[in-house]
PDB file of C-alpha atoms in Angstrom:
ATOM      1  CA  MET J   1     128.148  80.413 124.111  1.00 49.00           C
ATOM      2  CA  LYS J   2     127.856  76.741 125.093  1.00 52.00           C
ATOM      3  CA  GLN J   3     124.118  77.147 125.631  1.00 45.00           C
ATOM      4  CA  VAL J   4     123.630  78.560 122.143  1.00 45.00           C
ATOM      5  CA  ILE J   5     125.662  75.777 120.530  1.00 52.00           C
ATOM      6  CA  PHE J   6     123.468  73.338 122.462  1.00 50.00           C
ATOM      7  CA  LEU J   7     120.405  75.023 120.930  1.00 47.00           C
ATOM      8  CA  PHE J   8     121.940  74.543 117.478  1.00 54.00           C
ATOM      9  CA  ILE J   9     122.443  70.831 118.084  1.00 55.00           C
ATOM     10  CA  LEU J  10     118.961  70.502 119.594  1.00 51.00           C
ATOM     11  CA  ALA J  11     117.302  72.284 116.675  1.00 51.00           C
ATOM     12  CA  THR J  12     119.177  70.101 114.190  1.00 56.00           C
ATOM     13  CA  ASN J  13     118.004  66.983 116.025  1.00 56.00           C
ATOM     14  CA  LEU J  14     114.429  68.273 115.952  1.00 53.00           C
ATOM     15  CA  LEU J  15     114.701  68.468 112.180  1.00 56.00           C
ATOM     16  CA  PHE J  16     115.251  64.721 112.145  1.00 52.00           C
ATOM     17  CA  SER J  17     112.223  63.967 114.280  1.00 50.00           C
ATOM     18  CA  GLN J  18     109.674  66.526 113.079  1.00 53.00           C
ATOM     19  CA  LYS J  19     106.573  65.393 111.223  1.00 51.00           C
ATOM     20  CA  LYS J  20     107.240  65.320 107.509  1.00 51.00           C
ATOM     21  CA  ASP J  21     105.459  67.822 105.270  1.00 52.00           C
ATOM     22  CA  SER J  22     102.735  66.311 103.130  1.00 45.00           C
ATOM     23  CA  LEU J  23     102.871  67.141  99.428  1.00 46.00           C
ATOM     24  CA  ILE J  24     100.142  64.791  98.184  1.00 45.00           C
ATOM     25  CA  PHE J  25      99.754  65.124  94.407  1.00 43.00           C
ATOM     26  CA  SER J  26     101.574  68.441  94.343  1.00 51.00           C
ATOM     27  CA  GLU J  27      99.015  70.385  96.348  1.00 55.00           C
ATOM     28  CA  GLN J  28     100.136  73.774  97.639  1.00 55.00           C
ATOM     29  CA  GLN J  29     101.393  73.715 101.204  1.00 61.00           C
ATOM     30  CA  LYS J  30      99.641  75.838 103.771  1.00 62.00           C
ATOM     31  CA  PHE J  31     101.628  78.239 105.906  1.00 59.00           C
ATOM     32  CA  GLU J  32     101.946  77.053 109.508  1.00 67.00           C
ATOM     33  CA  THR J  33     103.480  79.252 112.179  1.00 67.00           C
ATOM     34  CA  LYS J  34     104.901  76.251 114.049  1.00 69.00           C
ATOM     35  CA  LYS J  35     107.138  75.478 111.081  1.00 70.00           C
ATOM     36  CA  LEU J  36     108.952  78.742 111.738  1.00 74.00           C
ATOM     37  CA  ILE J  37     110.127  77.576 115.162  1.00 79.00           C
ATOM     38  CA  ILE J  38     113.265  75.724 114.070  1.00 78.00           C
ATOM     39  CA  PRO J  39     114.625  78.265 111.556  1.00 80.00           C
ATOM     40  CA  ALA J  40     113.708  81.137 113.877  1.00 78.00           C
ATOM     41  CA  THR J  41     115.499  79.422 116.773  1.00 82.00           C
ATOM     42  CA  LEU J  42     118.647  78.917 114.721  1.00 85.00           C
ATOM     43  CA  MET J  43     118.645  82.456 113.355  1.00 79.00           C
ATOM     44  CA  THR J  44     118.051  83.916 116.804  1.00 81.00           C
ATOM     45  CA  ALA J  45     120.825  81.778 118.280  1.00 82.00           C
ATOM     46  CA  GLY J  46     123.162  82.863 115.491  1.00 78.00           C
ATOM     47  CA  SER J  47     122.359  86.503 116.165  1.00 78.00           C
ATOM     48  CA  ILE J  48     123.035  86.055 119.886  1.00 80.00           C
ATOM     49  CA  VAL J  49     126.387  84.403 119.220  1.00 76.00           C
ATOM     50  CA  LEU J  50     127.232  87.176 116.735  1.00 71.00           C
ATOM     51  CA  SER J  51     127.062  89.744 119.510  1.00 68.00           C
ATOM     52  CA  THR J  52     128.922  87.705 122.134  1.00 69.00           C
ATOM     53  CA  GLU J  53     131.509  85.484 120.411  1.00 63.00           C
ATOM     54  CA  ASN J  54     135.247  85.862 120.810  1.00 59.00           C
ATOM     55  CA  ARG J  55     136.543  86.779 117.365  1.00 56.00           C
ATOM     56  CA  ASP J  56     140.142  86.733 118.479  1.00 50.00           C
ATOM     57  CA  PHE J  57     140.096  82.932 118.278  1.00 50.00           C
ATOM     58  CA  SER J  58     141.138  81.479 114.955  1.00 50.00           C
ATOM     59  CA  VAL J  59     141.170  77.801 114.014  1.00 49.00           C
ATOM     60  CA  THR J  60     144.492  78.246 112.264  1.00 48.00           C
ATOM     61  CA  GLU J  61     146.067  79.227 115.572  1.00 48.00           C
ATOM     62  CA  ASN J  62     145.651  75.623 116.697  1.00 43.00           C
ATOM     63  CA  LYS J  63     147.513  73.412 114.243  1.00 40.00           C
ATOM     64  CA  ASN J  64     146.103  70.223 115.762  1.00 41.00           C
ATOM     65  CA  PHE J  65     142.479  71.227 115.343  1.00 45.00           C
ATOM     66  CA  LEU J  66     140.837  69.542 112.332  1.00 49.00           C
ATOM     67  CA  ALA J  67     143.705  70.184 109.963  1.00 44.00           C
ATOM     68  CA  PHE J  68     141.971  69.553 106.636  1.00 49.00           C
ATOM     69  CA  GLY J  69     143.403  70.138 103.200  1.00 54.00           C
ATOM     70  CA  GLY J  70     141.306  71.666 100.450  1.00 63.00           C
ATOM     71  CA  TYR J  71     137.667  72.648 100.606  1.00 83.00           C
ATOM     72  CA  PRO J  72     135.379  69.633 100.039  1.00 90.00           C
ATOM     73  CA  GLU J  73     132.417  71.660 101.303  1.00 93.00           C
ATOM     74  CA  ASP J  74     132.528  73.640  98.053  1.00 93.00           C
ATOM     75  CA  TYR J  75     131.119  70.491  96.440  1.00 94.00           C
ATOM     76  CA  LEU J  76     129.314  68.913  99.391  1.00 95.00           C
ATOM     77  CA  GLN J  77     127.008  71.926  99.688  1.00 96.00           C
ATOM     78  CA  PHE J  78     125.323  70.809  96.463  1.00 97.00           C
ATOM     79  CA  ALA J  79     124.975  67.125  97.412  1.00 97.00           C
ATOM     80  CA  PRO J  80     121.318  67.466  98.541  1.00 97.00           C
ATOM     81  CA  HIS J  81     120.428  69.337  95.345  1.00 98.00           C
ATOM     82  CA  VAL J  82     121.904  66.626  93.130  1.00 98.00           C
ATOM     83  CA  SER J  83     120.214  63.960  95.251  1.00 97.00           C
ATOM     84  CA  LEU J  84     116.799  65.515  94.530  1.00 97.00           C
ATOM     85  CA  TYR J  85     117.103  64.045  91.044  1.00 97.00           C
ATOM     86  CA  ALA J  86     119.586  61.211  91.598  1.00 97.00           C
ATOM     87  CA  PHE J  87     117.238  59.527  94.084  1.00 97.00           C
ATOM     88  CA  GLU J  88     114.425  59.604  91.537  1.00 96.00           C
ATOM     89  CA  TRP J  89     116.654  58.157  88.844  1.00 96.00           C
ATOM     90  CA  ALA J  90     117.553  55.397  91.305  1.00 96.00           C
ATOM     91  CA  GLY J  91     113.870  54.455  91.592  1.00 95.00           C
ATOM     92  CA  MET J  92     112.819  56.424  94.675  1.00 96.00           C
ATOM     93  CA  LYS J  93     109.527  58.333  94.581  1.00 94.00           C
ATOM     94  CA  PRO J  94     109.600  62.088  95.270  1.00 94.00           C
ATOM     95  CA  LYS J  95     106.502  63.970  96.419  1.00 91.00           C
ATOM     96  CA  THR J  96     106.579  66.541  93.628  1.00 92.00           C
ATOM     97  CA  ASP J  97     106.857  66.060  89.870  1.00 92.00           C
ATOM     98  CA  PHE J  98     110.046  67.032  88.039  1.00 93.00           C
ATOM     99  CA  TRP J  99     108.985  70.455  86.743  1.00 92.00           C
ATOM    100  CA  ASN J 100     107.379  71.732  89.929  1.00 92.00           C
ATOM    101  CA  ARG J 101     110.282  70.375  91.952  1.00 94.00           C
ATOM    102  CA  THR J 102     112.722  72.208  89.714  1.00 95.00           C
ATOM    103  CA  ALA J 103     110.722  75.436  89.991  1.00 94.00           C
ATOM    104  CA  ILE J 104     110.658  75.165  93.792  1.00 95.00           C
ATOM    105  CA  LEU J 105     114.398  74.472  93.884  1.00 97.00           C
ATOM    106  CA  ALA J 106     115.104  77.490  91.674  1.00 96.00           C
ATOM    107  CA  LYS J 107     112.936  79.690  93.886  1.00 96.00           C
ATOM    108  CA  SER J 108     114.643  78.383  97.029  1.00 97.00           C
ATOM    109  CA  GLU J 109     118.097  79.074  95.576  1.00 97.00           C
ATOM    110  CA  ILE J 110     117.134  82.612  94.572  1.00 97.00           C
ATOM    111  CA  ILE J 111     115.838  83.291  98.081  1.00 97.00           C
ATOM    112  CA  VAL J 112     118.799  81.773  99.902  1.00 97.00           C
ATOM    113  CA  PHE J 113     121.529  83.325  97.748  1.00 96.00           C
ATOM    114  CA  GLY J 114     119.753  86.673  97.546  1.00 97.00           C
ATOM    115  CA  SER J 115     119.150  86.946 101.287  1.00 96.00           C
ATOM    116  CA  THR J 116     122.646  85.704 102.123  1.00 96.00           C
ATOM    117  CA  TYR J 117     124.190  88.307  99.840  1.00 96.00           C
ATOM    118  CA  LEU J 118     122.121  91.101 101.377  1.00 96.00           C
ATOM    119  CA  PHE J 119     123.121  90.075 104.911  1.00 95.00           C
ATOM    120  CA  LYS J 120     126.792  89.864 103.939  1.00 95.00           C
ATOM    121  CA  LYS J 121     126.740  93.300 102.317  1.00 94.00           C
ATOM    122  CA  ALA J 122     124.859  94.878 105.216  1.00 94.00           C
ATOM    123  CA  ILE J 123     126.801  93.380 108.139  1.00 92.00           C
ATOM    124  CA  LYS J 124     130.303  93.237 106.601  1.00 92.00           C
ATOM    125  CA  LYS J 125     131.675  90.883 109.212  1.00 92.00           C
ATOM    126  CA  PRO J 126     135.323  89.831 108.683  1.00 91.00           C
ATOM    127  CA  ARG J 127     136.055  86.139 108.234  1.00 92.00           C
ATOM    128  CA  PRO J 128     138.290  84.432 110.825  1.00 91.00           C
ATOM    129  CA  ASP J 129     141.111  84.194 108.268  1.00 87.00           C
ATOM    130  CA  GLY J 130     140.763  87.883 107.416  1.00 87.00           C
ATOM    131  CA  SER J 131     140.296  87.206 103.693  1.00 86.00           C
ATOM    132  CA  ASN J 132     137.267  89.511 103.315  1.00 89.00           C
ATOM    133  CA  GLU J 133     134.269  91.023 105.113  1.00 90.00           C
ATOM    134  CA  PHE J 134     131.606  88.606 103.906  1.00 90.00           C
ATOM    135  CA  GLY J 135     131.616  86.283 106.906  1.00 89.00           C
ATOM    136  CA  PHE J 136     128.014  86.553 108.120  1.00 93.00           C
ATOM    137  CA  PRO J 137     126.112  84.417 107.409  1.00 94.00           C
ATOM    138  CA  SER J 138     127.711  81.304 105.926  1.00 95.00           C
ATOM    139  CA  GLY J 139     126.534  80.957 102.330  1.00 94.00           C
ATOM    140  CA  HIS J 140     127.717  77.350 102.097  1.00 96.00           C
ATOM    141  CA  THR J 141     125.747  76.422 105.216  1.00 96.00           C
ATOM    142  CA  ALA J 142     122.629  78.290 104.123  1.00 97.00           C
ATOM    143  CA  ASN J 143     122.727  76.621 100.719  1.00 97.00           C
ATOM    144  CA  VAL J 144     123.273  73.084 101.988  1.00 97.00           C
ATOM    145  CA  PHE J 145     120.558  73.382 104.649  1.00 97.00           C
ATOM    146  CA  ALA J 146     118.157  74.712 102.009  1.00 97.00           C
ATOM    147  CA  GLY J 147     118.920  71.665  99.883  1.00 97.00           C
ATOM    148  CA  ALA J 148     118.728  69.276 102.836  1.00 96.00           C
ATOM    149  CA  THR J 149     115.330  70.664 103.798  1.00 96.00           C
ATOM    150  CA  MET J 150     113.958  70.208 100.294  1.00 97.00           C
ATOM    151  CA  LEU J 151     115.416  66.714 100.010  1.00 97.00           C
ATOM    152  CA  SER J 152     113.789  65.777 103.319  1.00 95.00           C
ATOM    153  CA  MET J 153     110.438  67.238 102.292  1.00 94.00           C
ATOM    154  CA  GLU J 154     110.466  65.387  98.981  1.00 95.00           C
ATOM    155  CA  TYR J 155     111.629  61.965 100.178  1.00 96.00           C
ATOM    156  CA  GLY J 156     111.513  61.950 103.978  1.00 92.00           C
ATOM    157  CA  GLU J 157     107.949  60.690 104.384  1.00 90.00           C
ATOM    158  CA  ASN J 158     108.518  57.534 102.344  1.00 92.00           C
ATOM    159  CA  TYR J 159     112.191  57.060 103.159  1.00 94.00           C
ATOM    160  CA  ARG J 160     112.741  57.866 106.822  1.00 93.00           C
ATOM    161  CA  TRP J 161     116.529  57.710 106.585  1.00 94.00           C
ATOM    162  CA  VAL J 162     116.743  60.600 104.115  1.00 96.00           C
ATOM    163  CA  PRO J 163     116.451  63.489 106.643  1.00 94.00           C
ATOM    164  CA  TYR J 164     119.140  61.923 108.848  1.00 94.00           C
ATOM    165  CA  VAL J 165     121.580  61.704 105.951  1.00 95.00           C
ATOM    166  CA  ALA J 166     120.625  65.085 104.481  1.00 95.00           C
ATOM    167  CA  TYR J 167     120.981  67.067 107.698  1.00 95.00           C
ATOM    168  CA  SER J 168     124.120  65.171 108.720  1.00 93.00           C
ATOM    169  CA  VAL J 169     125.765  66.248 105.465  1.00 95.00           C
ATOM    170  CA  ALA J 170     124.492  69.798 105.994  1.00 95.00           C
ATOM    171  CA  THR J 171     125.860  69.923 109.540  1.00 93.00           C
ATOM    172  CA  GLY J 172     129.153  68.532 108.274  1.00 93.00           C
ATOM    173  CA  VAL J 173     129.452  71.363 105.767  1.00 95.00           C
ATOM    174  CA  GLY J 174     128.934  73.902 108.547  1.00 94.00           C
ATOM    175  CA  VAL J 175     131.609  72.253 110.681  1.00 93.00           C
ATOM    176  CA  LEU J 176     134.021  72.242 107.739  1.00 94.00           C
ATOM    177  CA  ARG J 177     133.509  75.968 107.199  1.00 93.00           C
ATOM    178  CA  ILE J 178     134.520  76.562 110.811  1.00 92.00           C
ATOM    179  CA  ALA J 179     137.400  74.086 110.613  1.00 91.00           C
ATOM    180  CA  HIS J 180     138.738  75.793 107.507  1.00 92.00           C
ATOM    181  CA  ASP J 181     138.740  79.131 109.302  1.00 90.00           C
ATOM    182  CA  LYS J 182     136.141  80.640 106.969  1.00 92.00           C
ATOM    183  CA  HIS J 183     133.380  81.199 109.509  1.00 93.00           C
ATOM    184  CA  TYR J 184     132.562  81.573 113.181  1.00 92.00           C
ATOM    185  CA  TRP J 185     129.787  79.660 114.950  1.00 90.00           C
ATOM    186  CA  SER J 186     127.360  82.541 114.543  1.00 90.00           C
ATOM    187  CA  ASP J 187     127.751  82.521 110.759  1.00 94.00           C
ATOM    188  CA  VAL J 188     127.008  78.817 110.508  1.00 94.00           C
ATOM    189  CA  ILE J 189     124.107  78.711 112.971  1.00 93.00           C
ATOM    190  CA  PHE J 190     122.338  81.677 111.372  1.00 94.00           C
ATOM    191  CA  GLY J 191     123.044  80.307 107.896  1.00 95.00           C
ATOM    192  CA  ALA J 192     121.425  76.980 108.777  1.00 95.00           C
ATOM    193  CA  GLY J 193     118.226  78.694 109.873  1.00 94.00           C
ATOM    194  CA  LEU J 194     118.221  80.948 106.827  1.00 96.00           C
ATOM    195  CA  GLY J 195     118.576  77.973 104.503  1.00 96.00           C
ATOM    196  CA  ILE J 196     115.705  76.077 106.105  1.00 95.00           C
ATOM    197  CA  LEU J 197     113.473  79.138 106.013  1.00 95.00           C
ATOM    198  CA  SER J 198     114.274  79.805 102.347  1.00 96.00           C
ATOM    199  CA  THR J 199     113.051  76.389 101.279  1.00 96.00           C
ATOM    200  CA  LYS J 200     109.946  76.619 103.467  1.00 94.00           C
ATOM    201  CA  ILE J 201     109.076  79.943 101.818  1.00 94.00           C
ATOM    202  CA  ALA J 202     109.637  78.436  98.370  1.00 94.00           C
ATOM    203  CA  TYR J 203     107.089  75.686  99.107  1.00 93.00           C
ATOM    204  CA  TRP J 204     104.587  77.979 100.812  1.00 89.00           C
ATOM    205  CA  THR J 205     104.522  80.360  97.856  1.00 90.00           C
ATOM    206  CA  HIS J 206     104.566  77.798  95.041  1.00 86.00           C
ATOM    207  CA  GLN J 207     101.352  77.586  93.010  1.00 79.00           C
ATOM    208  CA  TYR J 208     102.120  74.323  91.156  1.00 72.00           C
ATOM    209  CA  GLN J 209     101.449  75.839  87.740  1.00 65.00           C
ATOM    210  CA  TRP J 210     103.971  73.588  86.025  1.00 58.00           C
ATOM    211  CA  ASN J 211     102.994  70.269  84.465  1.00 57.00           C
ATOM    212  CA  LYS J 212      99.293  70.706  85.214  1.00 60.00           C
ATOM    213  CA  LYS J 213      98.334  68.002  82.760  1.00 52.00           C
ATOM    214  CA  SER J 214      99.757  65.401  85.142  1.00 47.00           C
ATOM    215  CA  GLU J 215      96.843  66.126  87.468  1.00 46.00           C
ATOM    216  CA  LYS J 216      94.454  64.718  84.862  1.00 47.00           C
ATOM    217  CA  ASP J 217      95.809  61.209  84.847  1.00 51.00           C
ATOM    218  CA  ASN J 218      93.555  58.382  85.924  1.00 49.00           C
ATOM    219  CA  LEU J 219      95.305  57.765  89.231  1.00 50.00           C
ATOM    220  CA  THR J 220      94.832  61.364  90.363  1.00 49.00           C
ATOM    221  CA  ILE J 221      91.186  61.421  89.293  1.00 46.00           C
ATOM    222  CA  LEU J 222      90.517  58.153  91.117  1.00 47.00           C
ATOM    223  CA  TYR J 223      92.234  59.479  94.237  1.00 43.00           C
ATOM    224  CA  LYS J 224      90.266  62.722  94.293  1.00 46.00           C
ATOM    225  CA  GLU J 225      86.942  60.931  93.733  1.00 48.00           C
ATOM    226  CA  HIS J 226      87.474  58.961  96.933  1.00 50.00           C
ATOM    227  CA  LEU J 227      88.455  61.871  99.168  1.00 46.00           C
TER     228      LEU J 227
END
């Protein structure tokens, strides 16, 4: 169990240090097998923990353990998504124009919520608090890591601090889900990998059909002439 949690922390740290994806002038990203390593590691680790974890332990059994009130993660899970546009309004430069960025975000959300729902329905794992059988994987964690990945891909190359903040918030949401007795470690670890993978797929499959006229501006033409 400790080894798998270590892998989760290691994989999250690798997200901070990995080479940022290049989205120059909204060109379609090429699929690269190496970019599957981190989400695959997290999802594999989550699956391993799922089969070995002690589900008799409940956070609520220990009154001194992270006794939070309310569920701030219900809102925090959308912080990276809001930041995708808030950062631009604040003067920061994203890698993708508004319409293509919005299309990619919509595609990522469809993938992450759709896949999360299918896993929950298929596995029917009880939550630690016994409220229902939709514990695996963590939808909050999957969603926030999907948003954090997109935020990092859009702004991380020009603003190196963005991935650190984005993935710190995402990790915090996962911890809060455990602290609030809504999920086990396996749910959160697998959800993180699923969220990252969902956004990667959204970029890999996007054709950049939106806002094509922006590619005809003088700056783009000048850039392409000097390639």
